[in-house]
Amino acid sequence: MSYQRIDRISEQVRREVDQIIREQLSDPRIQGTFSVTRAEVTRDLRYAKVYVSVLEDENRAPLLAALKSAAGYVRHELGRRMIIRYAPEILFEQDNNIEYGVRIASVLKQVQAEENSDEST
């Protein structure tokens, strides 16, 4: 099985899971601004890590708890939508890339401000 196929399946899993969460889950804990950023499917297609980014800190823990409790339903729906032999077991993980990017940007701004102040003195 080639990596291109796994990459295609991972992207399809990401799109389908995002659509299932937004359209079919009615848990009140699923609110706020969130994004399904990526999915990583194992080579044997048994497991899929689905990374979710949540912007509001107060919504992060309840949203991840709601998604983990709905993982069985999401897997069932994913199996109905995709044409693969086995629907992968869904493991939801928090994605911190946005926070990391914001932190790097603030450090770069701080360094640039220090360089500008050093040049002016």
PDB file of C-alpha atoms in Angstrom:
ATOM      1  CA  MET A   1       0.000   0.000   0.000  1.00  0.00           C
ATOM      2  CA  SER A   2       1.529   3.292  -1.034  1.00  0.00           C
ATOM      3  CA  TYR A   3       1.817   6.390   1.076  1.00  0.00           C
ATOM      4  CA  GLN A   4      -0.196   8.330  -1.488  1.00  0.00           C
ATOM      5  CA  ARG A   5      -3.191   6.095  -0.849  1.00  0.00           C
ATOM      6  CA  ILE A   6      -2.832   6.509   2.919  1.00  0.00           C
ATOM      7  CA  ASP A   7      -2.585  10.281   2.450  1.00  0.00           C
ATOM      8  CA  ARG A   8      -5.749  10.313   0.321  1.00  0.00           C
ATOM      9  CA  ILE A   9      -7.621   8.196   2.844  1.00  0.00           C
ATOM     10  CA  SER A  10      -6.390  10.405   5.705  1.00  0.00           C
ATOM     11  CA  GLU A  11      -7.647  13.524   3.948  1.00  0.00           C
ATOM     12  CA  GLN A  12     -10.990  11.888   3.202  1.00  0.00           C
ATOM     13  CA  VAL A  13     -11.290  10.805   6.858  1.00  0.00           C
ATOM     14  CA  ARG A  14     -10.568  14.391   7.941  1.00  0.00           C
ATOM     15  CA  ARG A  15     -13.262  15.823   5.652  1.00  0.00           C
ATOM     16  CA  GLU A  16     -15.864  13.210   6.560  1.00  0.00           C
ATOM     17  CA  VAL A  17     -15.260  13.454  10.318  1.00  0.00           C
ATOM     18  CA  ASP A  18     -15.505  17.249  10.149  1.00  0.00           C
ATOM     19  CA  GLN A  19     -18.798  16.982   8.284  1.00  0.00           C
ATOM     20  CA  ILE A  20     -20.176  14.357  10.700  1.00  0.00           C
ATOM     21  CA  ILE A  21     -19.277  16.495  13.720  1.00  0.00           C
ATOM     22  CA  ARG A  22     -20.817  19.658  12.299  1.00  0.00           C
ATOM     23  CA  GLU A  23     -23.973  18.136  10.825  1.00  0.00           C
ATOM     24  CA  GLN A  24     -24.900  15.113  12.917  1.00  0.00           C
ATOM     25  CA  LEU A  25     -23.647  15.567  16.474  1.00  0.00           C
ATOM     26  CA  SER A  26     -25.991  17.529  18.696  1.00  0.00           C
ATOM     27  CA  ASP A  27     -24.019  17.456  21.938  1.00  0.00           C
ATOM     28  CA  PRO A  28     -24.251  20.883  23.643  1.00  0.00           C
ATOM     29  CA  ARG A  29     -20.559  20.660  24.555  1.00  0.00           C
ATOM     30  CA  ILE A  30     -19.668  20.921  20.873  1.00  0.00           C
ATOM     31  CA  GLN A  31     -19.689  24.669  20.440  1.00  0.00           C
ATOM     32  CA  GLY A  32     -17.398  27.550  19.719  1.00  0.00           C
ATOM     33  CA  THR A  33     -14.794  27.849  17.023  1.00  0.00           C
ATOM     34  CA  PHE A  34     -13.041  24.600  16.238  1.00  0.00           C
ATOM     35  CA  SER A  35     -11.456  22.968  13.252  1.00  0.00           C
ATOM     36  CA  VAL A  36     -10.547  19.419  12.321  1.00  0.00           C
ATOM     37  CA  THR A  37      -7.019  20.164  11.157  1.00  0.00           C
ATOM     38  CA  ARG A  38      -5.724  16.768  10.062  1.00  0.00           C
ATOM     39  CA  ALA A  39      -6.117  13.017  10.329  1.00  0.00           C
ATOM     40  CA  GLU A  40      -3.406  10.386  10.415  1.00  0.00           C
ATOM     41  CA  VAL A  41      -4.523   6.904   9.415  1.00  0.00           C
ATOM     42  CA  THR A  42      -2.272   3.945  10.186  1.00  0.00           C
ATOM     43  CA  ARG A  43      -1.007   1.820   7.307  1.00  0.00           C
ATOM     44  CA  ASP A  44      -3.346  -1.051   8.217  1.00  0.00           C
ATOM     45  CA  LEU A  45      -6.323   1.379   8.307  1.00  0.00           C
ATOM     46  CA  ARG A  46      -7.301   0.269  11.820  1.00  0.00           C
ATOM     47  CA  TYR A  47      -6.754   3.571  13.642  1.00  0.00           C
ATOM     48  CA  ALA A  48      -7.112   7.229  12.756  1.00  0.00           C
ATOM     49  CA  LYS A  49      -5.825  10.056  14.933  1.00  0.00           C
ATOM     50  CA  VAL A  50      -7.995  13.065  14.256  1.00  0.00           C
ATOM     51  CA  TYR A  51      -6.533  16.387  15.395  1.00  0.00           C
ATOM     52  CA  VAL A  52      -8.915  19.132  16.487  1.00  0.00           C
ATOM     53  CA  SER A  53      -7.934  22.746  17.068  1.00  0.00           C
ATOM     54  CA  VAL A  54     -10.089  24.804  19.452  1.00  0.00           C
ATOM     55  CA  LEU A  55      -9.623  28.559  19.708  1.00  0.00           C
ATOM     56  CA  GLU A  56     -11.393  29.260  23.015  1.00  0.00           C
ATOM     57  CA  ASP A  57      -9.684  27.809  26.091  1.00  0.00           C
ATOM     58  CA  GLU A  58     -12.953  27.353  27.996  1.00  0.00           C
ATOM     59  CA  ASN A  59     -14.443  25.211  25.196  1.00  0.00           C
ATOM     60  CA  ARG A  60     -11.394  22.969  24.689  1.00  0.00           C
ATOM     61  CA  ALA A  61     -11.864  20.345  27.416  1.00  0.00           C
ATOM     62  CA  PRO A  62     -15.668  19.939  27.031  1.00  0.00           C
ATOM     63  CA  LEU A  63     -15.407  19.712  23.243  1.00  0.00           C
ATOM     64  CA  LEU A  64     -12.687  17.057  23.335  1.00  0.00           C
ATOM     65  CA  ALA A  65     -14.649  15.095  25.961  1.00  0.00           C
ATOM     66  CA  ALA A  66     -17.773  15.236  23.778  1.00  0.00           C
ATOM     67  CA  LEU A  67     -15.844  14.076  20.719  1.00  0.00           C
ATOM     68  CA  LYS A  68     -14.225  11.200  22.607  1.00  0.00           C
ATOM     69  CA  SER A  69     -17.606  10.056  23.881  1.00  0.00           C
ATOM     70  CA  ALA A  70     -19.053  10.212  20.345  1.00  0.00           C
ATOM     71  CA  ALA A  71     -16.107   8.389  18.727  1.00  0.00           C
ATOM     72  CA  GLY A  72     -18.105   5.171  18.272  1.00  0.00           C
ATOM     73  CA  TYR A  73     -20.912   6.967  16.465  1.00  0.00           C
ATOM     74  CA  VAL A  74     -18.442   8.895  14.322  1.00  0.00           C
ATOM     75  CA  ARG A  75     -16.726   5.617  13.396  1.00  0.00           C
ATOM     76  CA  HIS A  76     -20.045   4.035  12.444  1.00  0.00           C
ATOM     77  CA  GLU A  77     -21.007   6.999  10.254  1.00  0.00           C
ATOM     78  CA  LEU A  78     -17.544   7.064   8.710  1.00  0.00           C
ATOM     79  CA  GLY A  79     -17.915   3.392   7.794  1.00  0.00           C
ATOM     80  CA  ARG A  80     -21.220   4.133   6.081  1.00  0.00           C
ATOM     81  CA  ARG A  81     -19.772   7.014   4.060  1.00  0.00           C
ATOM     82  CA  MET A  82     -16.409   5.614   2.979  1.00  0.00           C
ATOM     83  CA  ILE A  83     -15.807   2.594   0.805  1.00  0.00           C
ATOM     84  CA  ILE A  84     -13.074   0.816   2.752  1.00  0.00           C
ATOM     85  CA  ARG A  85     -12.943  -2.611   4.315  1.00  0.00           C
ATOM     86  CA  TYR A  86     -12.707  -1.434   7.925  1.00  0.00           C
ATOM     87  CA  ALA A  87     -13.766   1.837   9.445  1.00  0.00           C
ATOM     88  CA  PRO A  88     -10.792   2.992  11.519  1.00  0.00           C
ATOM     89  CA  GLU A  89     -11.089   3.481  15.250  1.00  0.00           C
ATOM     90  CA  ILE A  90     -11.173   7.234  15.825  1.00  0.00           C
ATOM     91  CA  LEU A  91      -8.820   8.772  18.385  1.00  0.00           C
ATOM     92  CA  PHE A  92      -9.399  12.490  18.922  1.00  0.00           C
ATOM     93  CA  GLU A  93      -6.357  14.583  19.861  1.00  0.00           C
ATOM     94  CA  GLN A  94      -5.863  18.270  20.580  1.00  0.00           C
ATOM     95  CA  ASP A  95      -3.922  20.187  17.930  1.00  0.00           C
ATOM     96  CA  ASN A  96      -1.781  22.993  19.350  1.00  0.00           C
ATOM     97  CA  ASN A  97      -0.312  24.253  16.069  1.00  0.00           C
ATOM     98  CA  ILE A  98      -2.295  27.502  16.079  1.00  0.00           C
ATOM     99  CA  GLU A  99      -1.206  28.338  19.631  1.00  0.00           C
ATOM    100  CA  TYR A 100       2.371  27.446  18.747  1.00  0.00           C
ATOM    101  CA  GLY A 101       2.259  29.703  15.690  1.00  0.00           C
ATOM    102  CA  VAL A 102       0.860  32.598  17.717  1.00  0.00           C
ATOM    103  CA  ARG A 103       3.585  32.124  20.337  1.00  0.00           C
ATOM    104  CA  ILE A 104       6.325  32.065  17.666  1.00  0.00           C
ATOM    105  CA  ALA A 105       4.897  35.214  16.051  1.00  0.00           C
ATOM    106  CA  SER A 106       4.886  37.048  19.384  1.00  0.00           C
ATOM    107  CA  VAL A 107       8.494  36.018  20.084  1.00  0.00           C
ATOM    108  CA  LEU A 108       9.540  37.222  16.623  1.00  0.00           C
ATOM    109  CA  LYS A 109       7.806  40.563  17.205  1.00  0.00           C
ATOM    110  CA  GLN A 110       9.543  40.889  20.561  1.00  0.00           C
ATOM    111  CA  VAL A 111      12.955  40.124  19.035  1.00  0.00           C
ATOM    112  CA  GLN A 112      12.331  42.592  16.213  1.00  0.00           C
ATOM    113  CA  ALA A 113      11.304  45.289  18.703  1.00  0.00           C
ATOM    114  CA  GLU A 114      14.472  44.664  20.733  1.00  0.00           C
ATOM    115  CA  GLU A 115      16.614  44.902  17.592  1.00  0.00           C
ATOM    116  CA  ASN A 116      14.940  48.173  16.593  1.00  0.00           C
ATOM    117  CA  SER A 117      15.488  49.638  20.071  1.00  0.00           C
ATOM    118  CA  ASP A 118      19.148  48.520  20.017  1.00  0.00           C
ATOM    119  CA  GLU A 119      19.670  50.175  16.621  1.00  0.00           C
ATOM    120  CA  SER A 120      18.151  53.448  17.814  1.00  0.00           C
ATOM    121  CA  THR A 121      20.444  53.674  20.859  1.00  0.00           C
TER     122      THR A 121
END
